[in-house]
PDB file of C-alpha atoms in Angstrom:
ATOM      1  CA  ILE A1207      66.024   9.747 -50.860  1.00  0.00           C
ATOM      2  CA  ALA A1208      68.358  11.722 -48.613  1.00  0.00           C
ATOM      3  CA  GLU A1209      65.436  13.865 -47.468  1.00  0.00           C
ATOM      4  CA  LEU A1210      63.371  10.785 -46.604  1.00  0.00           C
ATOM      5  CA  GLU A1211      66.300   9.262 -44.697  1.00  0.00           C
ATOM      6  CA  THR A1212      66.710  12.518 -42.785  1.00  0.00           C
ATOM      7  CA  ASP A1213      63.022  12.376 -41.825  1.00  0.00           C
ATOM      8  CA  ARG A1214      63.380   8.760 -40.636  1.00  0.00           C
ATOM      9  CA  GLU A1215      66.504   9.652 -38.653  1.00  0.00           C
ATOM     10  CA  GLN A1216      64.596  12.458 -36.952  1.00  0.00           C
ATOM     11  CA  GLU A1217      61.720  10.077 -36.174  1.00  0.00           C
ATOM     12  CA  ALA A1218      64.237   7.646 -34.673  1.00  0.00           C
ATOM     13  CA  ARG A1219      65.792  10.367 -32.505  1.00  0.00           C
ATOM     14  CA  ASP A1220      62.352  11.426 -31.246  1.00  0.00           C
ATOM     15  CA  HIS A1221      60.968   7.905 -30.750  1.00  0.00           C
ATOM     16  CA  PRO A1222      59.256   7.580 -27.331  1.00  0.00           C
ATOM     17  CA  LEU A1223      61.043   4.254 -26.649  1.00  0.00           C
ATOM     18  CA  ARG A1224      64.469   5.670 -27.549  1.00  0.00           C
ATOM     19  CA  PRO A1225      65.823   5.474 -23.949  1.00  0.00           C
ATOM     20  CA  GLN A1226      65.031   1.731 -23.784  1.00  0.00           C
ATOM     21  CA  VAL A1227      66.477   1.236 -27.284  1.00  0.00           C
ATOM     22  CA  ASN A1228      69.687   2.985 -26.231  1.00  0.00           C
ATOM     23  CA  ALA A1229      69.910   0.759 -23.144  1.00  0.00           C
ATOM     24  CA  VAL A1230      69.452  -2.421 -25.211  1.00  0.00           C
ATOM     25  CA  TRP A1231      72.060  -1.176 -27.700  1.00  0.00           C
ATOM     26  CA  ALA A1232      74.546  -0.361 -24.919  1.00  0.00           C
ATOM     27  CA  CYS A1233      74.062  -3.833 -23.424  1.00  0.00           C
ATOM     28  CA  TRP A1234      74.512  -5.408 -26.866  1.00  0.00           C
ATOM     29  CA  LYS A1235      77.776  -3.501 -27.348  1.00  0.00           C
ATOM     30  CA  ALA A1236      79.010  -4.585 -23.914  1.00  0.00           C
ATOM     31  CA  ALA A1237      77.990  -8.214 -24.486  1.00  0.00           C
ATOM     32  CA  THR A1238      79.406  -8.638 -27.978  1.00  0.00           C
ATOM     33  CA  GLY A1239      82.301  -6.192 -27.947  1.00  0.00           C
ATOM     34  CA  LYS A1240      81.054  -4.659 -31.192  1.00  0.00           C
ATOM     35  CA  ARG A1241      81.155  -0.908 -31.643  1.00  0.00           C
ATOM     36  CA  ARG A1242      78.897  -0.261 -34.600  1.00  0.00           C
ATOM     37  CA  PRO A1243      76.799   2.895 -34.334  1.00  0.00           C
ATOM     38  CA  LEU A1244      73.056   2.667 -33.888  1.00  0.00           C
ATOM     39  CA  HIS A1245      71.353   3.073 -37.270  1.00  0.00           C
ATOM     40  CA  PHE A1246      67.836   4.486 -37.453  1.00  0.00           C
ATOM     41  CA  THR A1247      66.531   1.182 -38.821  1.00  0.00           C
ATOM     42  CA  ASP A1248      67.899  -0.536 -35.698  1.00  0.00           C
ATOM     43  CA  VAL A1249      66.004   1.947 -33.537  1.00  0.00           C
ATOM     44  CA  PHE A1250      62.698   1.012 -35.151  1.00  0.00           C
ATOM     45  CA  ALA A1251      63.392  -2.744 -34.990  1.00  0.00           C
ATOM     46  CA  ILE A1252      64.433  -2.665 -31.327  1.00  0.00           C
ATOM     47  CA  ALA A1253      61.597  -0.292 -30.387  1.00  0.00           C
ATOM     48  CA  ALA A1254      59.051  -2.595 -32.019  1.00  0.00           C
ATOM     49  CA  ALA A1255      60.448  -5.544 -30.065  1.00  0.00           C
ATOM     50  CA  VAL A1256      60.439  -3.588 -26.796  1.00  0.00           C
ATOM     51  CA  ASN A1257      56.856  -2.504 -27.429  1.00  0.00           C
ATOM     52  CA  LYS A1258      55.587  -5.972 -28.392  1.00  0.00           C
ATOM     53  CA  LEU A1259      57.732  -8.318 -26.264  1.00  0.00           C
ATOM     54  CA  GLY A1260      58.989  -6.120 -23.428  1.00  0.00           C
ATOM     55  CA  PHE A1261      62.275  -4.598 -22.364  1.00  0.00           C
ATOM     56  CA  ASP A1262      63.309  -7.656 -20.328  1.00  0.00           C
ATOM     57  CA  THR A1263      62.808 -10.007 -23.306  1.00  0.00           C
ATOM     58  CA  CYS A1264      64.999  -7.773 -25.460  1.00  0.00           C
ATOM     59  CA  LEU A1265      67.737  -7.823 -22.825  1.00  0.00           C
ATOM     60  CA  ARG A1266      67.433 -11.611 -22.537  1.00  0.00           C
ATOM     61  CA  ALA A1267      67.751 -11.798 -26.346  1.00  0.00           C
ATOM     62  CA  VAL A1268      71.019  -9.860 -26.181  1.00  0.00           C
ATOM     63  CA  VAL A1269      72.301 -12.187 -23.455  1.00  0.00           C
ATOM     64  CA  GLY A1270      71.146 -15.191 -25.482  1.00  0.00           C
ATOM     65  CA  ALA A1271      73.046 -13.900 -28.520  1.00  0.00           C
ATOM     66  CA  ARG A1272      76.172 -13.617 -26.391  1.00  0.00           C
ATOM     67  CA  PHE A1273      75.691 -16.972 -24.674  1.00  0.00           C
ATOM     68  CA  ASP A1274      74.614 -19.027 -27.708  1.00  0.00           C
ATOM     69  CA  PRO A1275      74.855 -17.131 -31.032  1.00  0.00           C
ATOM     70  CA  TYR A1276      74.089 -18.567 -34.410  1.00  0.00           C
ATOM     71  CA  THR A1277      77.404 -19.871 -35.724  1.00  0.00           C
ATOM     72  CA  LYS A1278      78.583 -21.287 -39.007  1.00  0.00           C
ATOM     73  CA  ARG A1279      81.846 -23.067 -39.695  1.00  0.00           C
ATOM     74  CA  GLN A1280      83.345 -21.643 -42.824  1.00  0.00           C
ATOM     75  CA  ARG A1281      85.281 -23.676 -45.357  1.00  0.00           C
ATOM     76  CA  ASN A1282      88.544 -22.055 -44.254  1.00  0.00           C
ATOM     77  CA  GLY A1283      88.017 -23.437 -40.742  1.00  0.00           C
ATOM     78  CA  LYS A1284      86.968 -20.174 -39.101  1.00  0.00           C
ATOM     79  CA  VAL A1285      83.698 -19.912 -37.213  1.00  0.00           C
ATOM     80  CA  LYS A1286      81.435 -16.984 -38.066  1.00  0.00           C
ATOM     81  CA  ARG A1287      79.247 -15.629 -35.240  1.00  0.00           C
ATOM     82  CA  TYR A1288      75.856 -14.162 -36.095  1.00  0.00           C
ATOM     83  CA  ASP A1289      75.085 -11.934 -33.119  1.00  0.00           C
ATOM     84  CA  ASP A1290      74.578  -8.538 -34.713  1.00  0.00           C
ATOM     85  CA  LEU A1291      71.538  -6.327 -34.153  1.00  0.00           C
ATOM     86  CA  ASP A1292      70.084  -7.197 -37.561  1.00  0.00           C
ATOM     87  CA  THR A1293      70.124 -10.895 -36.739  1.00  0.00           C
ATOM     88  CA  ILE A1294      68.706 -10.555 -33.231  1.00  0.00           C
ATOM     89  CA  PHE A1295      65.957  -8.032 -33.980  1.00  0.00           C
ATOM     90  CA  LYS A1296      64.990  -9.024 -37.538  1.00  0.00           C
ATOM     91  CA  THR A1297      61.640 -10.503 -36.448  1.00  0.00           C
ATOM     92  CA  PHE A1298      59.774 -11.020 -33.183  1.00  0.00           C
ATOM     93  CA  GLY A1299      60.380 -14.749 -33.621  1.00  0.00           C
ATOM     94  CA  ARG A1300      64.126 -14.191 -33.734  1.00  0.00           C
ATOM     95  CA  VAL A1301      63.999 -12.026 -30.613  1.00  0.00           C
ATOM     96  CA  SER A1302      62.086 -14.761 -28.791  1.00  0.00           C
ATOM     97  CA  ASP A1303      64.489 -17.414 -30.079  1.00  0.00           C
ATOM     98  CA  PHE A1304      67.526 -15.514 -28.821  1.00  0.00           C
ATOM     99  CA  ALA A1305      65.774 -14.811 -25.506  1.00  0.00           C
ATOM    100  CA  ASP A1306      65.248 -18.567 -25.130  1.00  0.00           C
ATOM    101  CA  ARG A1307      69.001 -19.053 -25.664  1.00  0.00           C
ATOM    102  CA  ALA A1308      69.836 -17.087 -22.506  1.00  0.00           C
ATOM    103  CA  PRO A1309      71.017 -19.210 -19.577  1.00  0.00           C
ATOM    104  CA  ASP A1310      68.219 -20.864 -17.588  1.00  0.00           C
ATOM    105  CA  GLY A1311      66.919 -18.623 -14.835  1.00  0.00           C
ATOM    106  CA  TYR A1312      68.541 -15.456 -16.202  1.00  0.00           C
ATOM    107  CA  THR A1313      66.778 -12.214 -15.365  1.00  0.00           C
ATOM    108  CA  PRO A1314      68.231  -8.786 -16.122  1.00  0.00           C
ATOM    109  CA  ASP A1315      69.829  -7.053 -13.131  1.00  0.00           C
ATOM    110  CA  PRO A1316      68.642  -3.416 -13.053  1.00  0.00           C
ATOM    111  CA  ALA A1317      71.861  -2.230 -11.387  1.00  0.00           C
ATOM    112  CA  LYS A1318      74.095  -3.792 -14.055  1.00  0.00           C
ATOM    113  CA  VAL A1319      71.908  -2.620 -16.922  1.00  0.00           C
ATOM    114  CA  ALA A1320      71.839   0.899 -15.463  1.00  0.00           C
ATOM    115  CA  ALA A1321      75.634   0.950 -15.133  1.00  0.00           C
ATOM    116  CA  ILE A1322      76.152  -0.261 -18.713  1.00  0.00           C
ATOM    117  CA  ALA A1323      73.524   2.049 -20.218  1.00  0.00           C
ATOM    118  CA  ASN A1324      74.426   5.018 -17.994  1.00  0.00           C
ATOM    119  CA  VAL A1325      70.857   5.584 -16.796  1.00  0.00           C
ATOM    120  CA  ALA A1326      69.265   5.649 -13.366  1.00  0.00           C
ATOM    121  CA  GLU A1327      68.700   2.245 -11.780  1.00  0.00           C
ATOM    122  CA  ALA A1328      65.147   3.232 -10.811  1.00  0.00           C
ATOM    123  CA  ARG A1329      64.369   3.933 -14.443  1.00  0.00           C
ATOM    124  CA  VAL A1330      65.663   0.520 -15.543  1.00  0.00           C
ATOM    125  CA  ALA A1331      63.672  -1.145 -12.753  1.00  0.00           C
ATOM    126  CA  GLU A1332      60.578   0.695 -13.993  1.00  0.00           C
ATOM    127  CA  TRP A1333      61.204  -0.507 -17.570  1.00  0.00           C
ATOM    128  CA  LEU A1334      61.686  -4.065 -16.325  1.00  0.00           C
ATOM    129  CA  GLY A1335      58.495  -3.786 -14.285  1.00  0.00           C
ATOM    130  CA  GLU A1336      56.526  -3.164 -17.470  1.00  0.00           C
ATOM    131  CA  ARG A1337      56.820  -6.821 -18.506  1.00  0.00           C
ATOM    132  CA  LYS A1338      54.818  -7.955 -21.497  1.00  0.00           C
ATOM    133  CA  SER A1339      53.357 -11.456 -21.677  1.00  0.00           C
TER     134      SER A1339
END
């Protein structure tokens, strides 16, 4: 099992969409304040969403999770927020649902995304230009 996990981790490190995945993850960390490391299963889930729905939709999903997360009032009175990567990127339907939760008219700003993800603004603009329908 450990050998198979090592192979999957290597595949995740070498994934062609890894730069976009890292940018989405960095934006998620900045938006939610969470610091959990990026697991190889997250890489595949985010990469699939970027490939199918587009980089901008994934960023809007992260913003939607910050703006309007799933919440549940617990019996002890606390409110539990469901805005983790597993919840957002579990299915394409969930990604679309969270993207729809983003504020009306929101579009990702390449300069802000580049600053958060520590990548060149031109590269982010290129990724955002590759919009999927």
